Each structure stands twice: as structure tokens, then as C-alpha cells.
Coordinates of C-alpha atoms in Angstrom, one line a residue:
M7 CA 109.1 106.8 122.0
K8 CA 107.3 103.5 123.2
W9 CA 104.8 102.2 120.6
I10 CA 101.4 101.2 121.4
T11 CA 101.1 97.0 120.9
R12 CA 97.7 95.2 121.3
Y13 CA 99.0 93.4 124.4
N14 CA 100.1 96.4 126.5
L15 CA 96.7 98.0 126.5
I16 CA 95.1 95.3 128.1
C17 CA 97.5 95.2 130.3
I18 CA 97.3 98.7 131.3
L19 CA 93.8 97.6 132.8
T20 CA 95.2 94.9 135.0
L21 CA 97.9 96.2 135.8
F22 CA 97.4 88.1 116.0
I23 CA 100.0 88.6 113.6
V24 CA 98.8 87.8 110.0
S25 CA 100.9 88.2 107.0
C26 CA 99.7 89.0 104.2
K27 CA 101.7 88.6 101.2
D28 CA 100.8 92.0 99.3
T29 CA 99.6 90.9 95.4
R30 CA 100.7 94.1 92.9
T31 CA 97.0 94.0 90.8
K32 CA 98.1 95.7 86.7
I33 CA 95.0 97.5 85.2
N34 CA 95.6 96.8 81.2
E35 CA 96.3 100.6 80.4
D36 CA 99.6 101.5 79.0
N37 CA 100.9 104.9 79.3
S38 CA 99.8 108.0 82.7
H39 CA 96.8 109.0 80.3
A40 CA 95.1 106.2 80.9
K41 CA 91.8 106.5 82.9
A42 CA 91.9 106.8 86.3
P43 CA 89.7 104.5 88.4
D44 CA 87.1 105.9 90.4
G45 CA 87.7 107.6 93.5
M46 CA 91.3 107.2 92.2
V47 CA 94.4 109.9 91.2
W48 CA 97.3 108.8 88.7
I49 CA 100.7 109.8 90.7
P50 CA 104.0 110.0 88.1
G51 CA 106.6 108.6 89.1
G52 CA 109.6 110.8 89.9
V53 CA 112.8 111.0 92.3
F54 CA 112.8 113.0 96.0
E55 CA 114.6 113.5 99.2
Q56 CA 112.9 111.4 101.2
G57 CA 112.9 111.6 105.1
A58 CA 112.9 114.7 106.9
T59 CA 114.2 118.5 105.8
S60 CA 117.1 119.6 107.8
N61 CA 114.3 123.5 108.6
D62 CA 112.4 121.1 110.4
N63 CA 113.3 121.1 114.3
M64 CA 110.6 118.8 114.8
T65 CA 112.7 116.2 113.4
M66 CA 112.5 112.1 115.5
H67 CA 115.5 110.1 115.0
H68 CA 113.9 107.2 113.0
E69 CA 112.7 110.3 110.3
K70 CA 116.9 111.2 109.3
P71 CA 119.4 110.4 107.0
R72 CA 117.3 112.3 104.1
H73 CA 118.4 109.7 101.7
T74 CA 117.8 109.6 97.5
V75 CA 114.4 107.5 96.2
K76 CA 112.6 106.9 92.6
V77 CA 109.4 105.5 91.9
D78 CA 107.0 104.4 89.1
G79 CA 103.7 106.1 88.8
F80 CA 100.9 104.4 90.3
F81 CA 96.8 105.4 90.7
M82 CA 96.1 106.4 94.7
D83 CA 92.9 106.7 96.2
V84 CA 92.1 109.7 96.2
M85 CA 91.1 109.6 100.1
E86 CA 91.2 107.0 102.6
V87 CA 88.6 104.0 102.8
T88 CA 85.5 104.6 104.8
N89 CA 83.4 103.6 106.3
K90 CA 80.6 102.9 103.5
Q91 CA 83.5 101.1 101.3
F92 CA 84.3 99.1 104.2
A93 CA 81.3 98.0 104.8
K94 CA 80.1 96.8 101.3
F95 CA 83.3 94.5 101.6
V96 CA 82.2 92.9 104.9
E97 CA 78.7 92.7 103.2
E98 CA 80.0 90.9 100.4
T99 CA 82.8 88.8 102.2
G100 CA 81.5 88.2 105.7
Y101 CA 85.0 89.2 107.2
I102 CA 85.6 89.7 110.6
T103 CA 88.1 91.9 111.5
T104 CA 91.0 91.4 113.8
A105 CA 89.1 93.7 116.2
E106 CA 86.2 91.3 116.8
R107 CA 87.5 87.8 117.4
A108 CA 88.3 86.7 120.2
I109 CA 91.7 86.8 121.4
D110 CA 94.2 83.8 121.3
W111 CA 96.5 83.9 124.5
E112 CA 98.6 81.5 123.1
D113 CA 99.3 83.2 119.9
M114 CA 99.4 86.4 122.6
K115 CA 101.9 86.1 124.4
L116 CA 105.0 84.9 121.5
Q117 CA 104.9 88.5 121.1
V118 CA 105.8 89.4 125.4
P119 CA 108.9 88.7 127.2
E120 CA 108.7 84.9 128.4
G121 CA 106.7 84.9 131.7
T122 CA 104.5 87.8 131.2
P123 CA 101.4 87.1 133.4
K124 CA 98.2 86.0 131.5
P125 CA 95.7 88.7 131.4
H126 CA 92.5 88.1 133.3
D127 CA 89.5 86.6 131.3
S128 CA 87.4 89.8 131.2
I129 CA 89.9 91.7 129.9
L130 CA 91.2 89.1 127.6
Q131 CA 87.9 89.8 125.5
P132 CA 87.3 90.9 121.4
G133 CA 87.7 94.6 121.3
S134 CA 90.7 97.8 119.7
L135 CA 91.9 101.2 121.6
T136 CA 90.0 104.3 121.7
F137 CA 91.4 107.6 123.4
K138 CA 89.8 109.8 125.8
K139 CA 91.0 112.9 127.6
T140 CA 92.9 113.5 130.2
K141 CA 91.1 115.7 133.2
S142 CA 94.3 118.1 133.5
T143 CA 97.7 118.2 132.5
V144 CA 100.2 114.9 131.8
P145 CA 103.4 115.9 132.9
N146 CA 104.9 112.6 130.9
L147 CA 103.5 112.0 127.8
Y148 CA 105.2 109.1 127.3
D149 CA 102.9 107.5 129.3
F150 CA 100.5 106.1 126.2
S151 CA 98.6 104.3 129.1
Q152 CA 97.1 107.7 130.4
W153 CA 94.7 108.7 127.4
W154 CA 94.6 105.2 125.5
H155 CA 92.5 102.8 126.4
W156 CA 91.5 98.9 125.9
T157 CA 87.6 99.0 125.7
I158 CA 86.0 96.0 124.9
G159 CA 83.1 96.1 121.9
A160 CA 85.2 98.5 120.5
N161 CA 85.7 97.9 116.8
W162 CA 85.0 99.5 113.0
K163 CA 81.5 99.6 113.5
N164 CA 81.6 100.2 117.1
P165 CA 84.5 103.0 116.7
S166 CA 83.8 104.1 120.5
G167 CA 82.9 101.1 121.6
K168 CA 79.5 98.5 122.3
E169 CA 77.2 101.6 122.1
S170 CA 78.5 103.6 119.3
T171 CA 77.9 103.0 115.9
I172 CA 79.0 104.8 112.6
T173 CA 75.5 105.7 111.4
N174 CA 75.4 108.2 109.3
K175 CA 79.5 108.6 109.4
D176 CA 78.9 106.5 105.4
N177 CA 82.3 109.1 104.0
Y178 CA 84.4 109.6 107.4
P179 CA 88.1 107.1 107.4
V180 CA 87.3 102.9 108.7
V181 CA 89.6 102.7 111.2
H182 CA 90.1 99.6 114.1
V183 CA 92.0 97.8 111.3
S184 CA 94.8 96.1 111.8
F185 CA 96.9 95.2 109.0
E186 CA 96.1 91.7 108.4
D187 CA 92.4 93.6 107.9
T188 CA 93.9 96.1 105.2
Q189 CA 95.2 93.2 103.6
A190 CA 91.5 91.0 103.1
Y191 CA 89.6 94.4 101.8
C192 CA 92.7 95.1 99.2
Q193 CA 92.4 91.0 98.2
W194 CA 88.7 92.1 97.1
A195 CA 89.2 95.3 95.5
G196 CA 92.3 94.1 93.6
R197 CA 94.7 97.2 95.2
R198 CA 97.5 97.3 97.2
L199 CA 98.5 99.0 100.5
P200 CA 101.5 101.6 99.2
T201 CA 105.3 101.0 100.2
E202 CA 106.3 103.8 102.3
A203 CA 108.2 105.8 99.8
E204 CA 105.2 105.8 97.4
W205 CA 103.6 107.1 100.3
E206 CA 105.6 110.3 101.4
Y207 CA 106.3 111.2 97.3
A208 CA 102.7 110.8 96.7
A209 CA 102.2 112.9 100.4
R210 CA 104.7 115.7 98.9
G211 CA 102.6 115.9 95.9
G212 CA 105.2 117.3 94.0
V213 CA 107.0 120.4 96.8
H214 CA 109.7 117.6 97.9
N215 CA 111.4 120.3 100.1
T216 CA 109.0 121.4 102.3
I217 CA 108.0 120.0 106.0
Y218 CA 103.7 120.6 105.3
F219 CA 102.8 119.3 102.0
W220 CA 101.1 122.4 101.9
G221 CA 104.8 124.1 103.0
N222 CA 106.8 125.7 106.0
N223 CA 104.6 128.1 107.2
K224 CA 102.5 126.1 110.4
D225 CA 100.4 128.8 110.8
M226 CA 98.4 127.1 107.7
L227 CA 97.6 123.5 110.2
H228 CA 94.5 124.5 111.0
K229 CA 93.2 125.0 107.5
N230 CA 94.6 122.3 106.0
A231 CA 94.9 118.8 108.4
N232 CA 92.7 117.7 111.1
T233 CA 94.8 117.8 114.4
W234 CA 95.6 118.0 118.2
E235 CA 96.0 121.9 118.7
G236 CA 96.2 122.6 122.3
E237 CA 97.4 121.4 125.1
F238 CA 97.5 117.4 124.1
P239 CA 95.4 115.4 126.3
V240 CA 93.3 117.9 128.2
K241 CA 92.1 120.5 125.7
N242 CA 91.4 120.3 122.4
L243 CA 90.8 123.8 120.2
K244 CA 89.0 123.0 117.8
L245 CA 90.5 125.7 115.8
D246 CA 89.9 123.0 112.4
G247 CA 87.0 122.5 113.2
Y248 CA 86.8 119.3 114.6
E249 CA 87.8 117.5 118.0
R250 CA 88.0 113.6 116.6
L251 CA 87.8 112.2 113.0
A252 CA 86.2 114.1 110.4
P253 CA 85.1 113.2 107.4
V254 CA 87.1 113.1 104.5
G255 CA 87.8 115.3 102.5
S256 CA 87.1 118.0 104.7
Y257 CA 90.6 120.0 103.9
S258 CA 91.9 121.3 100.9
P259 CA 93.7 118.6 98.4
N260 CA 97.4 118.0 97.9
K261 CA 98.6 119.6 94.7
Y262 CA 98.3 115.1 93.5
G263 CA 94.3 116.1 94.5
L264 CA 95.1 113.5 97.9
Y265 CA 93.2 114.0 101.0
D266 CA 94.1 114.0 104.2
V267 CA 98.1 112.7 103.4
S268 CA 97.8 115.0 107.0
G269 CA 95.8 114.4 110.7
N270 CA 93.2 113.2 110.4
V271 CA 94.2 109.2 110.3
W272 CA 97.4 107.1 110.5
E273 CA 97.6 105.3 106.7
W274 CA 99.3 101.7 107.0
T275 CA 102.0 100.8 104.5
S276 CA 103.3 97.5 103.8
D277 CA 106.3 98.2 104.2
W278 CA 108.2 96.6 107.3
Y279 CA 109.3 98.7 110.3
N280 CA 113.5 98.4 110.6
L281 CA 114.5 100.9 112.9
N282 CA 117.9 101.2 110.9
Y283 CA 116.6 101.1 107.1
Y284 CA 117.0 104.9 106.3
Q285 CA 120.7 104.3 107.5
K286 CA 121.3 101.9 105.5
L287 CA 119.3 104.0 102.2
F288 CA 121.4 106.8 102.7
N289 CA 124.9 104.6 103.1
S290 CA 124.5 103.0 99.7
N291 CA 124.8 105.8 98.3
T292 CA 122.7 104.8 95.6
I293 CA 119.2 106.2 94.3
A294 CA 117.5 103.3 96.1
D295 CA 114.6 101.9 92.7
N296 CA 111.2 101.4 94.0
P297 CA 112.1 100.2 97.5
G298 CA 110.4 98.1 98.5
G299 CA 110.8 98.1 102.4
A300 CA 113.3 96.6 105.4
T301 CA 113.5 93.0 104.6
E302 CA 113.1 92.6 108.2
H303 CA 111.8 94.0 111.2
Y304 CA 113.8 95.7 114.3
N305 CA 112.5 97.9 116.7
P306 CA 114.6 97.8 120.3
N307 CA 112.6 99.4 121.9
N308 CA 109.2 96.8 121.3
P309 CA 111.2 93.5 120.1
Y310 CA 108.8 90.5 120.3
N311 CA 106.7 92.6 117.6
M312 CA 106.8 92.5 114.0
E313 CA 105.6 96.2 113.0
K314 CA 104.8 98.2 109.9
V315 CA 104.9 101.7 109.5
I316 CA 102.3 104.3 109.2
K317 CA 102.5 107.7 107.5
G318 CA 100.6 110.5 108.1
G319 CA 99.4 111.0 112.0
S320 CA 95.9 111.9 113.1
F321 CA 93.2 114.4 115.2
L322 CA 96.2 113.5 117.8
C323 CA 99.0 114.5 116.7
S324 CA 100.1 118.5 118.1
D325 CA 102.6 120.1 118.5
S326 CA 103.7 118.9 122.3
Y327 CA 103.4 115.2 121.6
C328 CA 104.8 114.2 118.0
A329 CA 103.9 116.7 115.2
S330 CA 103.4 113.5 113.2
Y331 CA 101.4 115.9 110.8
R332 CA 104.7 116.1 108.8
V333 CA 105.0 114.9 105.7
S334 CA 108.6 112.5 107.1
A335 CA 106.8 111.5 109.8
R336 CA 106.4 107.9 110.2
M337 CA 105.3 105.7 112.9
A338 CA 106.3 102.2 114.5
T339 CA 102.7 100.1 114.7
S340 CA 102.6 96.1 115.1
M341 CA 100.1 94.8 112.6
D342 CA 97.6 93.3 115.1
S343 CA 96.9 96.8 116.8
S344 CA 93.4 98.9 115.5
M345 CA 93.1 102.0 116.9
E346 CA 90.7 104.8 116.9
H347 CA 93.4 107.1 114.5
L348 CA 94.0 104.0 112.2
G349 CA 92.7 103.7 108.9
F350 CA 94.6 103.3 105.1
R351 CA 93.9 103.7 102.1
T352 CA 94.8 102.0 98.4
V353 CA 97.3 101.8 95.4
L354 CA 97.5 100.5 92.4
D355 CA 99.6 99.9 89.0
L356 CA 100.3 100.6 86.1
H357 CA 100.5 97.8 83.6
K358 CA 103.9 97.6 81.7

């Protein structure tokens, strides 16, 4: 699958990348019985098998091979960061998100092949990627330009474009946030993003050999996650009650008490995306101890971009397209990308 970048979608209409160091904030507690901060839950450490299970017939190549990982305990947000929480951060800091900033072509052209023509100035305006249903069946589901559109004026507080708002949506997950935006929020909140291993371990909720966080029964999907059920991207049957975003906590949590680890919005992790990373861990024939991800990014399908791993799937995930509501699902996303179905949650380390 060809992954989405900010530049890709701008070019559809005409045919910034800042890497912040993760800060592992400690709290002054020394045991797993410490009181969890408001809105968080303790994730006990342990060992698990990361990656796709053998009975998962929707597995993608980069979800294999399965490998053994150990993670220490940590606190994790029970729900994805909401519009209300992000608004408080913006109010207190004056932060301006990537999607709201002017686009610098000199920076952007470093992410594309040499000689790529500059889009017209009327297109190089602040904005983000929004979803639009198609009117008829899409024969080629690899051509994401048929449903993703560069929308000038789209950002976290105007999620569908200039005329849209988040009024009465305080408890919806914040979207249209880039990796840099999440780092700024984490610094303000005294938190960090989870590693990919921590995210998957927590999402499994102590049930480590199943396709979904609730087990292997796909018939329970609409009761446990906000996804696309029906013909993608033409008609959503809304069996789960929503066509697009749902408020956080709309479905049952996993056994650790985490909501929305399947569907609704993809979630940023701190790991570089590297196509060979899982194979490298498997080949080491050892238990990976609190792995922090690959040391460098590598995606032959998108060699010009610095990409991070995102997890969890979104309201757009369907059987016919990606089925990324599976716990092992992962995707590569450019650090400057912001989209209508991409958000995040944070974690906090226990002082040792």
C-alpha cells in the first residue's frame, strides 16, 4: 500500500518536519499500586508476542514475523486525547499546529523526488487531509486520492474545513495533529507517546494470542469498535452507530480498561517505521527488552519521508481495504501528516 504524505495529497489537486526528542517523565512512585493520574490506568509489565497471529488471514507483510518482547509497566491514557484537552493545551501555550501553518515549499521539496514541480501557490495553503465518500464502486483501492482530499483550512478545530467546528464535540478525539504537534502536547502535559511495543501490549489487554482485543470473533466488531462496515468507500452501514468519528469511550474497554484501541482514530507512537524492523528483532533470537523501535526509518515505498508507526486503525478501516482494527495492524505515516482519522494518547513512566 502507498502511504499518505502531506505532499501527495496537495499534488492530487494540481496534477515540515521537526523531530522532537521524547521526554520520559517520571512520577514519584515506586510500585505498581501507585494511584493512577486522572484519566490514566496502570499497565502492568510483562512479556508478549508482538505481531500478527498465525490464524489472522488479513495479516500484512510488515506485521510479521512475530517476535518476543518484554515491556515494563507504565501508565496510559484511558482514552485518546480529546478536543477539550487539546484546546486547554493550545489556550495555555498559544501553540499553532502543523495544519495551521504556512507551507514552506523549500522544506517540502526535500521530501519528494528531485525535479518534482512546485504546486500552484493557491494550493500551497494551510490545511489537512479529509475524507470524502465516493459515489460509486472503486476498482482500485490502492488509489487513495479517490477518497482523501487536501482541504484548505482543515485543522484540529475545523476538522472538515473552514466552515466546520468542534462545538459540542469536547469529548471527541482530537484529529489533524502531526507528530510534532503530539510532541508539543506531551512536553506540556509531562507525558510521552507510547512505543509501538507498549501500545500493542496495552491494547491486547493481557489477551496475547488473539486477532482482536476482545478475541477472535469478528462478528463482535460492531459492538467493540467504530469502523467501516459496508462497501468502502461508498456506503457505511453504520452497524456500530457511527459513520465517521465517535466520542471517546463509546464502546467497551479492553481488559486493562483502555477504550478505543480498535477503530475510531489511528494513534501515533514514538517508533520510526522500518520495514525490516520486525525481522531484525526475530533474527536476534532474544527477548527484546523495552524496545524503542528501529534506529532509523526505512520504507522503500516512500523513501523521501521520515515516517513513524501509527496503531489502532480508524473509522475508515474495513475488510476490503485494510482491516486495521486488528491489534497487530500498523501503518507508516510521515511525521508532518495530519488527517481526519489520526489522533494520539499519552503514557507516563513509573519512577524506578
